[in-house]
Short mmCIF file of C-alpha atoms in Angstrom, two decimals:
data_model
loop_
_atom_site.label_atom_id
_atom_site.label_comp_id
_atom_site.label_asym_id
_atom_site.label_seq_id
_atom_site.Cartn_x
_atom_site.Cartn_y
_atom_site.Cartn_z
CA UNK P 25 0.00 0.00 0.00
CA UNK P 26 1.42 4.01 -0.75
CA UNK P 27 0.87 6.63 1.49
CA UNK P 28 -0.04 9.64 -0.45
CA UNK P 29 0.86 13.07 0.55
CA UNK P 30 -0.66 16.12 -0.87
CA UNK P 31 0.88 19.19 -0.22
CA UNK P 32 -0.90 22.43 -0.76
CA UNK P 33 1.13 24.00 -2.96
CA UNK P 34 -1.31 25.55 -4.99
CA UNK P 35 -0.31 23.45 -8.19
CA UNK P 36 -2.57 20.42 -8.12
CA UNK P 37 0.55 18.13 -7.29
CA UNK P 38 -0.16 14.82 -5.60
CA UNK P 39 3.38 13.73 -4.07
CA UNK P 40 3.16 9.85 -3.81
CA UNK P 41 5.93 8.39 -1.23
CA UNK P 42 6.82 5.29 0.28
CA UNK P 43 4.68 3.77 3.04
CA UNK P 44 6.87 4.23 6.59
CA UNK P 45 8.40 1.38 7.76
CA UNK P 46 6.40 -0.90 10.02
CA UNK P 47 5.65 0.70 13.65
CA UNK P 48 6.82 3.87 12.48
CA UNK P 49 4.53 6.74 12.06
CA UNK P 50 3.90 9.13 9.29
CA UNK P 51 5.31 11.97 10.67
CA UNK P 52 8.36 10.19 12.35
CA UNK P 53 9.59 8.61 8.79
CA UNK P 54 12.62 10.10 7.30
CA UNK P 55 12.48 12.57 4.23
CA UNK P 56 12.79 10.58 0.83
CA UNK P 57 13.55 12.23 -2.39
CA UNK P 58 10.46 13.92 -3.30
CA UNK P 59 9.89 15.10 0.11
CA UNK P 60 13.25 16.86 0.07
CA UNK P 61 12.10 18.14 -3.23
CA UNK P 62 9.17 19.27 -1.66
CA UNK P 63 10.71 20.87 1.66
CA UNK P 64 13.81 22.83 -0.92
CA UNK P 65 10.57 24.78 -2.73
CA UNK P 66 8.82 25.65 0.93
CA UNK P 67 12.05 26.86 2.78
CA UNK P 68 12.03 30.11 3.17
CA UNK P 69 8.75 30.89 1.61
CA UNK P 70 6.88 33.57 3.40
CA UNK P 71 3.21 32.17 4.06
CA UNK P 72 0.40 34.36 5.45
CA UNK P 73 -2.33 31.84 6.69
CA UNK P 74 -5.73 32.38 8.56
CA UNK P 75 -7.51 30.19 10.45
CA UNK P 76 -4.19 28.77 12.09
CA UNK P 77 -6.20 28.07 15.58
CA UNK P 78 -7.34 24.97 14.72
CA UNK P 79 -8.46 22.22 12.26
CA UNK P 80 -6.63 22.42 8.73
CA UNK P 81 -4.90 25.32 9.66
CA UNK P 82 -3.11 24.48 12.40
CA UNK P 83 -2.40 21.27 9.99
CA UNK P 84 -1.14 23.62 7.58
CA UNK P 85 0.68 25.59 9.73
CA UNK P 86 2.47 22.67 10.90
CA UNK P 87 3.29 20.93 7.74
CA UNK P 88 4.94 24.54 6.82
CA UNK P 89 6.94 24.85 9.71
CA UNK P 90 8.52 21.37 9.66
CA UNK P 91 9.66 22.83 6.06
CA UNK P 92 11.09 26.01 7.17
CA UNK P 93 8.60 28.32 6.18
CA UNK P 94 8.86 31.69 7.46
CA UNK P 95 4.72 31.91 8.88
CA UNK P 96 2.46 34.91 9.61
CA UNK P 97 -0.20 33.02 11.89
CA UNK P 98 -3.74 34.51 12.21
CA UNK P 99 -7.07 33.68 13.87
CA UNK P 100 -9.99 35.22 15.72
CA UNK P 101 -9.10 33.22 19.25
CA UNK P 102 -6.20 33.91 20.54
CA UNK P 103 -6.07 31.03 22.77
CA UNK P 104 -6.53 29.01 19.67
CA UNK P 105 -3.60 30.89 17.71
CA UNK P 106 -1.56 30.11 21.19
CA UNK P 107 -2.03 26.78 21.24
CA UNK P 108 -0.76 26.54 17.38
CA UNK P 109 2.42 28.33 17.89
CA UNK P 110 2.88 26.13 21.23
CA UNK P 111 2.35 23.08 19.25
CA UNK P 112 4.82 23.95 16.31
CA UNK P 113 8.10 23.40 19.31
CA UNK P 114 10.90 25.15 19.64
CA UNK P 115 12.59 24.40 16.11
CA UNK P 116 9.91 26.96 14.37
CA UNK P 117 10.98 29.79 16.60
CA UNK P 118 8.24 32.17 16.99
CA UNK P 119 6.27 32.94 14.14
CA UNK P 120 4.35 36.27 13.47
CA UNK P 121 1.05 36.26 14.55
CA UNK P 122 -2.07 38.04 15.01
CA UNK P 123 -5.42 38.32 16.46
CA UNK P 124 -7.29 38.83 13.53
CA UNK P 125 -11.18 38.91 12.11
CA UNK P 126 -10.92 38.22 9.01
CA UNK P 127 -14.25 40.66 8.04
CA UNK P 128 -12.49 43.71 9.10
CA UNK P 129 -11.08 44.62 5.89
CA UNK P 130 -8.88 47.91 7.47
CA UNK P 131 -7.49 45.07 10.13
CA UNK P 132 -7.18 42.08 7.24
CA UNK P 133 -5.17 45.15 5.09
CA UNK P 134 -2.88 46.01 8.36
CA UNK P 135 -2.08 42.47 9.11
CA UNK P 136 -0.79 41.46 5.60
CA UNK P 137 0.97 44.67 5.47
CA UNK P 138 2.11 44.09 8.65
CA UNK P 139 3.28 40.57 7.99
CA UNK P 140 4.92 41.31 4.59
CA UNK P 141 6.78 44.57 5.76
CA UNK P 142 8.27 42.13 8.64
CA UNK P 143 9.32 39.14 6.65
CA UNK P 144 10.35 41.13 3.76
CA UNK P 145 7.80 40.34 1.63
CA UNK P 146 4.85 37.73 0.40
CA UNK P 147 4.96 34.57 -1.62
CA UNK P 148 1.45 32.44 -0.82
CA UNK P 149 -1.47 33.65 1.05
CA UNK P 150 -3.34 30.31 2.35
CA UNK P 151 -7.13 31.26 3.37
CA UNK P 152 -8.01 28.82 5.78
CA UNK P 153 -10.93 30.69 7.85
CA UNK P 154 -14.18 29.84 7.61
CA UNK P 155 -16.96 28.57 10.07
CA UNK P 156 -19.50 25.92 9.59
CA UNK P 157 -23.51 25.85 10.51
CA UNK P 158 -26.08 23.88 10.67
CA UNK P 159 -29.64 24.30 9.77
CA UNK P 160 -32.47 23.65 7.49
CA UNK P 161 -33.36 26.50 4.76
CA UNK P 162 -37.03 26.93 6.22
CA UNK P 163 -35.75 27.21 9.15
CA UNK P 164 -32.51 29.51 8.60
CA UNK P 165 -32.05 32.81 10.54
CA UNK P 166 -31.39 35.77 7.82
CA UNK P 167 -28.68 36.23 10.48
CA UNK P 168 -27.11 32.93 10.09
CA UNK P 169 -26.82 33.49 6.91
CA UNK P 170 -25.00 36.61 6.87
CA UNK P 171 -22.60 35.19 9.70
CA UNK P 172 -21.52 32.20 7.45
CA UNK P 173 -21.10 34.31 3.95
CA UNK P 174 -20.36 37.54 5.19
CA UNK X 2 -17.17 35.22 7.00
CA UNK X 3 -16.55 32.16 4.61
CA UNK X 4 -16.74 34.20 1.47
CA UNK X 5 -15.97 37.88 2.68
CA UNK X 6 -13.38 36.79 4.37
CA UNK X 7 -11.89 34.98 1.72
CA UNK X 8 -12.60 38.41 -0.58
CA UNK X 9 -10.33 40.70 1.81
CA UNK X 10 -7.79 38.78 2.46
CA UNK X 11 -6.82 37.86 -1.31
CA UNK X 12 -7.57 41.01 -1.98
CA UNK X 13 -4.42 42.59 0.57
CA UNK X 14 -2.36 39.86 -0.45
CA UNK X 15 -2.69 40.69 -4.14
CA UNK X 16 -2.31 44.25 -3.51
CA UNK X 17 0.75 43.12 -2.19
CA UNK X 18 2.17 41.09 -4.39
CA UNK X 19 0.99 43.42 -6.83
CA UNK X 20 2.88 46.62 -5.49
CA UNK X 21 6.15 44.53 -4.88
CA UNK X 22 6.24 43.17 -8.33
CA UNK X 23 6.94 39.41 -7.08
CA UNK X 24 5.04 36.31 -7.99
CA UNK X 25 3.17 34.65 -5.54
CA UNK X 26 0.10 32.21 -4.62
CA UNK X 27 -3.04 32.67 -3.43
CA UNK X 28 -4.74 29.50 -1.85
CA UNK X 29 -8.42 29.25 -1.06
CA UNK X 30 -9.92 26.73 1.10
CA UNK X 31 -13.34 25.23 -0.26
CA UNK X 32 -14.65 21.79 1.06
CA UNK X 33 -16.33 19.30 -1.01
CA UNK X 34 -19.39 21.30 -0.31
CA UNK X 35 -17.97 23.71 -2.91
CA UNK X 36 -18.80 20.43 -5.39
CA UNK X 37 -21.58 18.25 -3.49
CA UNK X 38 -25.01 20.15 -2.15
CA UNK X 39 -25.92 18.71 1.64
CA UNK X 40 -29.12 19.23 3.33
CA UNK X 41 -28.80 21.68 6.03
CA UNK X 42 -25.94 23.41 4.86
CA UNK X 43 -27.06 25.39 2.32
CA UNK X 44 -25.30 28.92 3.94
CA UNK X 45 -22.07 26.85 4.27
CA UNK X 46 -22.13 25.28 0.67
CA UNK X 47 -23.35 28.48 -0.86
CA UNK X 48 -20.66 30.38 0.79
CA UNK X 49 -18.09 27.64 -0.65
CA UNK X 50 -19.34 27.80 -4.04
CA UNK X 51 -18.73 31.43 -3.87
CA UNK X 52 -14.89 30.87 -3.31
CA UNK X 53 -14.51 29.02 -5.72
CA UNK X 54 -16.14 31.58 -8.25
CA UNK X 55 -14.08 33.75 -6.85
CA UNK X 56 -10.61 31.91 -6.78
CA UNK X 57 -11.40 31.51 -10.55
CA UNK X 58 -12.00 34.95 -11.95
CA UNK X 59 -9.29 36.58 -9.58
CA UNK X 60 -6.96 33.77 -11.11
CA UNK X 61 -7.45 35.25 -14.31
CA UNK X 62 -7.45 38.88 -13.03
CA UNK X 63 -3.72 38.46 -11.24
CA UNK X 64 -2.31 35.99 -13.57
CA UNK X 65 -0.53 38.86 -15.79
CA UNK X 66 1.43 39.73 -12.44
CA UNK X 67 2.48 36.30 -12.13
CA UNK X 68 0.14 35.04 -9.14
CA UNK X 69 -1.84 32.15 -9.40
CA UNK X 70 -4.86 31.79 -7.30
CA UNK X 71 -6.44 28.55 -6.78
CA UNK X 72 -8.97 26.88 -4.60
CA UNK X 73 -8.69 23.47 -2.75
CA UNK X 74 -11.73 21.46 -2.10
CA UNK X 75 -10.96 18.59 0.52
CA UNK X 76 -13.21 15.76 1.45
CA UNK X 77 -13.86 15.15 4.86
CA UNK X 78 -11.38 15.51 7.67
CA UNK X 79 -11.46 14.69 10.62
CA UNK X 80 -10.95 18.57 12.53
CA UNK X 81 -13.20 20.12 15.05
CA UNK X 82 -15.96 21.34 12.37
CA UNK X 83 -16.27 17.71 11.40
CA UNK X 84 -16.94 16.77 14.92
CA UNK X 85 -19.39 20.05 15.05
CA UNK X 86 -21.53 18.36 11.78
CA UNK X 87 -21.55 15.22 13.31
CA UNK X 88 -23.08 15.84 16.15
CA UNK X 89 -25.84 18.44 14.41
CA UNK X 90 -26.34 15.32 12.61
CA UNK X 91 -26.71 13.11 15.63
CA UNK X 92 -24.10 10.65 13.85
CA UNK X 93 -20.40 9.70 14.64
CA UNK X 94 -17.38 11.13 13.30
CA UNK X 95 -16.18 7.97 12.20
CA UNK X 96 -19.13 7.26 9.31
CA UNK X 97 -17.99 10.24 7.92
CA UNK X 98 -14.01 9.74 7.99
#
């Protein structure tokens, strides 16, 4: 059986790589070829992502870290955004981050500003925000439906 | 916040990227919703289909400055959200995963 890895590089590229060895974990397994390949293109790459709290974010965040991606980090909890950066140890320093709502368009401007300015520019912007609701069209709030488009 | 959200920030990073005369990427997050209509999400897939209108015609906007701008639309995973819909839905993560 392969393991496939798909990194978001924005490129539709499915990386396929070896299955780890037995008893040994995805993320333990050494970097083969196309993972090195993989981790050259990332280092160094400035990456603005929201939504780094939590769920595929905080994935994200991770998988560009352990490349040596220099990361602006935003999202609307700050305990959330905490936990991230605590979670990314020691070896990814201490990225940029931000409290951020990503509907205030003067505080979305400042923060990407603010993030490129720092890290001397911008190479991929990963929009990870977004919230999820339940709830039948008949019986939908107008309000709930702002709050999830808007 | 799924789509206007998704708007303004593109938006300040293509300004950006724009101004600085650099080539860079632009990633969206869909879902699967942004492709497959569920019952009782009709905000959240609507909201997803609008990124992914988006991602498009800003891709073609940009692409003369060298960014691309493209959307990914991932099946299920198993993150907090996932665990939010399953319980709405009075089902287990697990039959979704």
């Amino acid at each position: 059986m392969e393991a496939r890895l798909v990194d978001g590089l924005g490129r539709g590229q499915t990386h396929w790589i070896r299955p780890p060895p037995q008893g040994m974990s995805l993320s333990a397994r050494p970097f083969g070829r196309t993972e090195t390949r993989v981790m050259a293109q990332i280092k160094g790459h400035r990456i603005f992502l929201t939504g780094a709290g939590g769920g595929m974010g905080r994935c994200i965040a991770a998988m560009f870290a352990k490349r040596g991606a220099t990361l602006g980090l935003t999202d609307s909890s700050e305990r959330d955004l905490g936990q991230t950066i605590a979670s990314l140890g020691a070896e990814a320093g201490i990225p940029w981050s931000r409290v951020l709502d990503v509907t205030d368009a003067s505080a979305v401007d400042a923060a990407v500003r603010g993030f490129a300015a720092e890290a001397g520019g911008l190479d991929l912007v990963v929009n990870a925000a977004g919230i999820l609701a339940v709830a039948k069209v008949v019986d939908m709030d107008p309000a709930e439906w702002r709050r999830v488009l808007e | 916040m799924n789509a206007t959200g998704t708007f303004l920030v593109a938006k300040a990073a293509a300004r950006v990227m724009i101004a600085a005369g650099t080539p860079g990427s632009i990633v969206n997050i869909s879902l699967i919703s942004g492709k497959v209509r569920d019952p009782t999400l009709a905000h959240y897939s609507a909201s997803k289909f609008a990124v992914i209108g988006f991602t498009q015609s800003l891709a073609r906007e940009v692409a003369e400055h060298g960014i691309t701008v493209n959307a990914i639309c991932p099946g299920i995973v198993a993150t907090p959200m996932i665990d939010h819909l399953a319980r709405a839905w009075g089902r287990s993560v697990a039959e979704f995963v």
